[in-house]
Amino acid sequence: MNQEWSELNKAVQTQLKKEATFVQGIETLLTLRQALMDELLRMKEELSGAEFCVMPFPKANGYHSKTIAYSIWHIFRIEDIVANSLIRQEKEVLDTFQEKIGAPIITTGNELADQQIVDFSKELDLDALYAYAAAVKFSTDVLLKQLSYRDLNRRFEDADKARLRSLQVVSPEESACWLIDFWCGKNIRGLVQMPFSRHWIMHIEASIRIENKIHKQF
């Protein structure tokens, strides 16, 4: 793991444990999220549109088995669903972006595999996808700033699971349906880590690995 990101993530988890350092923990989290976003923005400047759709590790067992475009969609769809549909119980940011992005799905994409991921990636409008990512990040950053220390212990109920299923934002396929139980099994503190921080790190580091492999190939 990138040393800077690792240290920031560790600091977030430590600071959020105590009420006295809670506000500092949120600020550290926002710093981490911006550092990760900056990495995605760098990729947009340095990579071609075609490179966002390349899958250099198709048989790998890990996050690097995807494409960069898919990874960005996946990161921010999950965050949008968790922050808005689950926690806020409000409309998702995607509502105003899906047509622009050109995505044929509204799910997290967990159900896609192999060539499906490549084909899906090629359908996405990259500028619109990045605009969506920025809007989701902003929305979640506002949510994080509004949280109190007590909010971290808030948990979810069966009604929350049912609501997410009714929205059809998670595929019912076995490769994806577990996500709803996973999210609703955590409290807000747990969701701060997955998906609001560590989830970003894992997929962005995988995207860097994809980028490095592409450049070695060409």
Short mmCIF file of C-alpha atoms in Angstrom, two decimals:
data_model
loop_
_atom_site.label_atom_id
_atom_site.label_comp_id
_atom_site.label_asym_id
_atom_site.label_seq_id
_atom_site.Cartn_x
_atom_site.Cartn_y
_atom_site.Cartn_z
CA MET A 1 0.00 0.00 0.00
CA ASN A 2 1.14 3.55 -0.76
CA GLN A 3 2.89 4.65 2.44
CA GLU A 4 1.25 8.08 2.61
CA TRP A 5 -2.22 6.65 2.11
CA SER A 6 -1.55 3.88 4.60
CA GLU A 7 -0.44 6.31 7.30
CA LEU A 8 -3.41 8.60 6.69
CA ASN A 9 -5.81 5.67 6.83
CA LYS A 10 -4.30 4.43 10.09
CA ALA A 11 -4.56 7.93 11.55
CA VAL A 12 -8.22 8.16 10.55
CA GLN A 13 -9.09 4.90 12.32
CA THR A 14 -7.19 5.96 15.47
CA GLN A 15 -8.59 9.48 15.61
CA LEU A 16 -12.19 8.40 15.09
CA LYS A 17 -12.03 6.09 18.11
CA LYS A 18 -12.05 8.98 20.58
CA GLU A 19 -14.51 11.83 20.81
CA ALA A 20 -11.69 14.26 21.58
CA THR A 21 -10.02 13.55 18.23
CA PHE A 22 -13.13 12.83 16.17
CA VAL A 23 -13.17 16.14 14.28
CA GLN A 24 -9.48 15.75 13.51
CA GLY A 25 -10.21 12.25 12.23
CA ILE A 26 -12.80 13.55 9.79
CA GLU A 27 -10.34 16.16 8.55
CA THR A 28 -7.68 13.48 8.07
CA LEU A 29 -10.20 11.36 6.18
CA LEU A 30 -11.01 14.26 3.86
CA THR A 31 -7.28 14.77 3.25
CA LEU A 32 -6.89 11.09 2.36
CA ARG A 33 -9.88 11.17 0.03
CA GLN A 34 -8.53 14.23 -1.78
CA ALA A 35 -5.11 12.61 -2.19
CA LEU A 36 -6.77 9.57 -3.75
CA MET A 37 -8.95 11.73 -5.99
CA ASP A 38 -5.86 13.59 -7.14
CA GLU A 39 -4.42 10.26 -8.29
CA LEU A 40 -7.51 9.55 -10.37
CA LEU A 41 -7.32 13.05 -11.86
CA ARG A 42 -3.69 12.45 -12.76
CA MET A 43 -4.71 9.32 -14.64
CA LYS A 44 -7.29 11.28 -16.61
CA GLU A 45 -4.57 13.68 -17.71
CA GLU A 46 -1.98 11.05 -18.56
CA LEU A 47 -3.95 8.11 -20.00
CA SER A 48 -5.84 7.84 -23.26
CA GLY A 49 -9.50 6.95 -23.30
CA ALA A 50 -8.66 3.55 -24.73
CA GLU A 51 -6.27 2.80 -21.87
CA PHE A 52 -9.11 3.19 -19.37
CA CYS A 53 -10.73 0.16 -21.01
CA VAL A 54 -7.73 -2.18 -21.12
CA MET A 55 -7.71 -5.29 -18.93
CA PRO A 56 -4.07 -6.46 -18.71
CA PHE A 57 -4.71 -8.98 -15.90
CA PRO A 58 -7.90 -10.77 -17.06
CA LYS A 59 -7.26 -14.00 -15.13
CA ALA A 60 -5.86 -12.44 -11.96
CA ASN A 61 -7.46 -12.95 -8.57
CA GLY A 62 -7.65 -9.40 -7.32
CA TYR A 63 -8.92 -5.88 -7.95
CA HIS A 64 -6.36 -5.41 -10.72
CA SER A 65 -8.28 -7.94 -12.84
CA LYS A 66 -10.63 -5.12 -13.93
CA THR A 67 -10.26 -1.98 -16.05
CA ILE A 68 -9.61 1.52 -14.72
CA ALA A 69 -12.92 2.83 -16.08
CA TYR A 70 -14.81 -0.01 -14.41
CA SER A 71 -12.94 0.61 -11.13
CA ILE A 72 -13.95 4.28 -11.09
CA TRP A 73 -17.59 3.38 -11.76
CA HIS A 74 -17.46 0.71 -9.04
CA ILE A 75 -15.87 2.96 -6.40
CA PHE A 76 -18.35 5.76 -6.82
CA ARG A 77 -21.48 3.71 -7.42
CA ILE A 78 -20.89 1.94 -4.13
CA GLU A 79 -20.22 5.23 -2.36
CA ASP A 80 -23.30 6.85 -3.89
CA ILE A 81 -25.50 3.93 -2.85
CA VAL A 82 -24.14 3.75 0.69
CA ALA A 83 -24.00 7.49 1.38
CA ASN A 84 -27.31 8.45 -0.18
CA SER A 85 -29.64 5.46 -0.44
CA LEU A 86 -28.51 3.78 2.79
CA ILE A 87 -27.37 6.51 5.18
CA ARG A 88 -29.22 9.62 4.00
CA GLN A 89 -32.19 7.77 2.49
CA GLU A 90 -32.23 10.30 -0.33
CA LYS A 91 -31.89 10.25 -4.11
CA GLU A 92 -28.56 9.14 -5.48
CA VAL A 93 -26.24 11.44 -7.39
CA LEU A 94 -26.46 9.03 -10.34
CA ASP A 95 -29.99 10.21 -11.08
CA THR A 96 -28.61 13.29 -12.86
CA PHE A 97 -25.60 11.58 -14.47
CA GLN A 98 -26.59 8.16 -15.82
CA GLU A 99 -27.73 9.32 -19.25
CA LYS A 100 -24.60 11.44 -19.68
CA ILE A 101 -22.32 8.58 -18.62
CA GLY A 102 -24.05 6.14 -20.95
CA ALA A 103 -23.96 3.31 -18.44
CA PRO A 104 -26.35 0.46 -19.30
CA ILE A 105 -26.61 -0.49 -15.61
CA ILE A 106 -27.23 1.28 -12.29
CA THR A 107 -25.65 -1.44 -10.17
CA THR A 108 -22.17 -1.61 -8.65
CA GLY A 109 -20.94 -3.81 -11.49
CA ASN A 110 -19.95 -6.70 -9.21
CA GLU A 111 -21.95 -9.05 -11.43
CA LEU A 112 -19.82 -8.27 -14.51
CA ALA A 113 -16.86 -10.47 -15.45
CA ASP A 114 -14.16 -10.86 -18.09
CA GLN A 115 -15.13 -9.38 -21.48
CA GLN A 116 -18.31 -7.93 -19.98
CA ILE A 117 -16.13 -5.54 -17.97
CA VAL A 118 -14.22 -4.43 -21.06
CA ASP A 119 -17.39 -3.95 -23.09
CA PHE A 120 -19.01 -2.03 -20.23
CA SER A 121 -15.96 0.21 -19.88
CA LYS A 122 -16.09 1.14 -23.56
CA GLU A 123 -19.69 2.33 -23.19
CA LEU A 124 -18.85 4.90 -20.53
CA ASP A 125 -18.31 8.57 -21.35
CA LEU A 126 -15.11 9.28 -19.44
CA ASP A 127 -15.73 13.00 -18.88
CA ALA A 128 -19.21 12.31 -17.54
CA LEU A 129 -17.88 9.47 -15.38
CA TYR A 130 -15.31 11.80 -13.81
CA ALA A 131 -17.96 14.47 -13.28
CA TYR A 132 -20.09 11.88 -11.51
CA ALA A 133 -17.14 10.79 -9.36
CA ALA A 134 -16.47 14.39 -8.34
CA ALA A 135 -20.13 14.96 -7.50
CA VAL A 136 -20.32 11.80 -5.39
CA LYS A 137 -17.13 12.71 -3.55
CA PHE A 138 -18.46 16.20 -2.82
CA SER A 139 -21.77 14.78 -1.60
CA THR A 140 -20.07 12.30 0.71
CA ASP A 141 -17.60 14.90 1.99
CA VAL A 142 -20.58 17.02 3.06
CA LEU A 143 -22.08 14.00 4.81
CA LEU A 144 -18.83 13.26 6.62
CA LYS A 145 -18.56 16.85 7.87
CA GLN A 146 -22.11 16.60 9.24
CA LEU A 147 -21.46 13.45 11.25
CA SER A 148 -21.20 13.60 15.02
CA TYR A 149 -19.18 11.21 17.16
CA ARG A 150 -22.41 9.53 18.28
CA ASP A 151 -23.43 8.92 14.68
CA LEU A 152 -20.55 6.46 14.28
CA ASN A 153 -22.45 3.84 16.28
CA ARG A 154 -25.62 4.05 14.20
CA ARG A 155 -26.61 0.67 12.82
CA PHE A 156 -29.03 -0.52 10.15
CA GLU A 157 -32.11 -2.75 10.15
CA ASP A 158 -33.90 -5.23 7.91
CA ALA A 159 -35.97 -2.35 6.55
CA ASP A 160 -32.78 -0.77 5.23
CA LYS A 161 -31.86 -3.98 3.45
CA ALA A 162 -35.32 -4.20 1.93
CA ARG A 163 -35.13 -0.61 0.73
CA LEU A 164 -31.82 -1.21 -1.03
CA ARG A 165 -33.14 -4.35 -2.68
CA SER A 166 -36.23 -2.48 -3.89
CA LEU A 167 -34.03 0.14 -5.56
CA GLN A 168 -32.29 -2.61 -7.60
CA VAL A 169 -28.94 -0.85 -7.26
CA VAL A 170 -27.28 -4.15 -6.39
CA SER A 171 -27.55 -7.13 -8.72
CA PRO A 172 -29.36 -10.16 -7.26
CA GLU A 173 -26.63 -12.38 -8.70
CA GLU A 174 -24.46 -14.29 -6.21
CA SER A 175 -21.39 -12.24 -7.07
CA ALA A 176 -23.11 -9.05 -5.93
CA CYS A 177 -26.12 -9.67 -3.66
CA TRP A 178 -23.92 -10.12 -0.57
CA LEU A 179 -23.10 -6.40 -0.63
CA ILE A 180 -26.37 -5.35 0.99
CA ASP A 181 -25.86 -7.63 3.99
CA PHE A 182 -22.23 -6.50 4.17
CA TRP A 183 -23.09 -2.79 4.31
CA CYS A 184 -26.05 -3.19 6.63
CA GLY A 185 -24.00 -5.36 8.96
CA LYS A 186 -21.75 -2.40 9.70
CA ASN A 187 -22.30 0.76 11.69
CA ILE A 188 -21.35 4.19 10.32
CA ARG A 189 -17.82 3.78 11.69
CA GLY A 190 -17.42 0.61 9.64
CA LEU A 191 -18.77 2.28 6.51
CA VAL A 192 -16.27 5.11 6.90
CA GLN A 193 -13.60 2.50 6.25
CA MET A 194 -15.52 0.42 3.70
CA PRO A 195 -16.37 2.08 1.39
CA PHE A 196 -15.40 5.68 2.20
CA SER A 197 -11.65 5.18 2.58
CA ARG A 198 -10.05 1.74 2.35
CA HIS A 199 -12.23 0.74 -0.61
CA TRP A 200 -10.87 3.70 -2.55
CA ILE A 201 -7.30 2.75 -1.67
CA MET A 202 -7.63 -0.85 -2.81
CA HIS A 203 -9.17 -0.03 -6.18
CA ILE A 204 -6.97 2.97 -6.94
CA GLU A 205 -3.82 1.03 -6.12
CA ALA A 206 -5.11 -1.73 -8.41
CA SER A 207 -5.69 0.88 -11.12
CA ILE A 208 -2.10 2.08 -10.76
CA ARG A 209 -0.97 -1.52 -11.22
CA ILE A 210 -3.11 -1.74 -14.36
CA GLU A 211 -1.63 1.55 -15.61
CA ASN A 212 1.93 0.35 -15.03
CA LYS A 213 1.27 -2.90 -16.88
CA ILE A 214 -0.25 -1.06 -19.84
CA HIS A 215 2.79 1.18 -20.14
CA LYS A 216 5.14 -1.81 -20.02
CA GLN A 217 3.18 -3.51 -22.78
CA PHE A 218 3.20 -0.48 -25.06
#
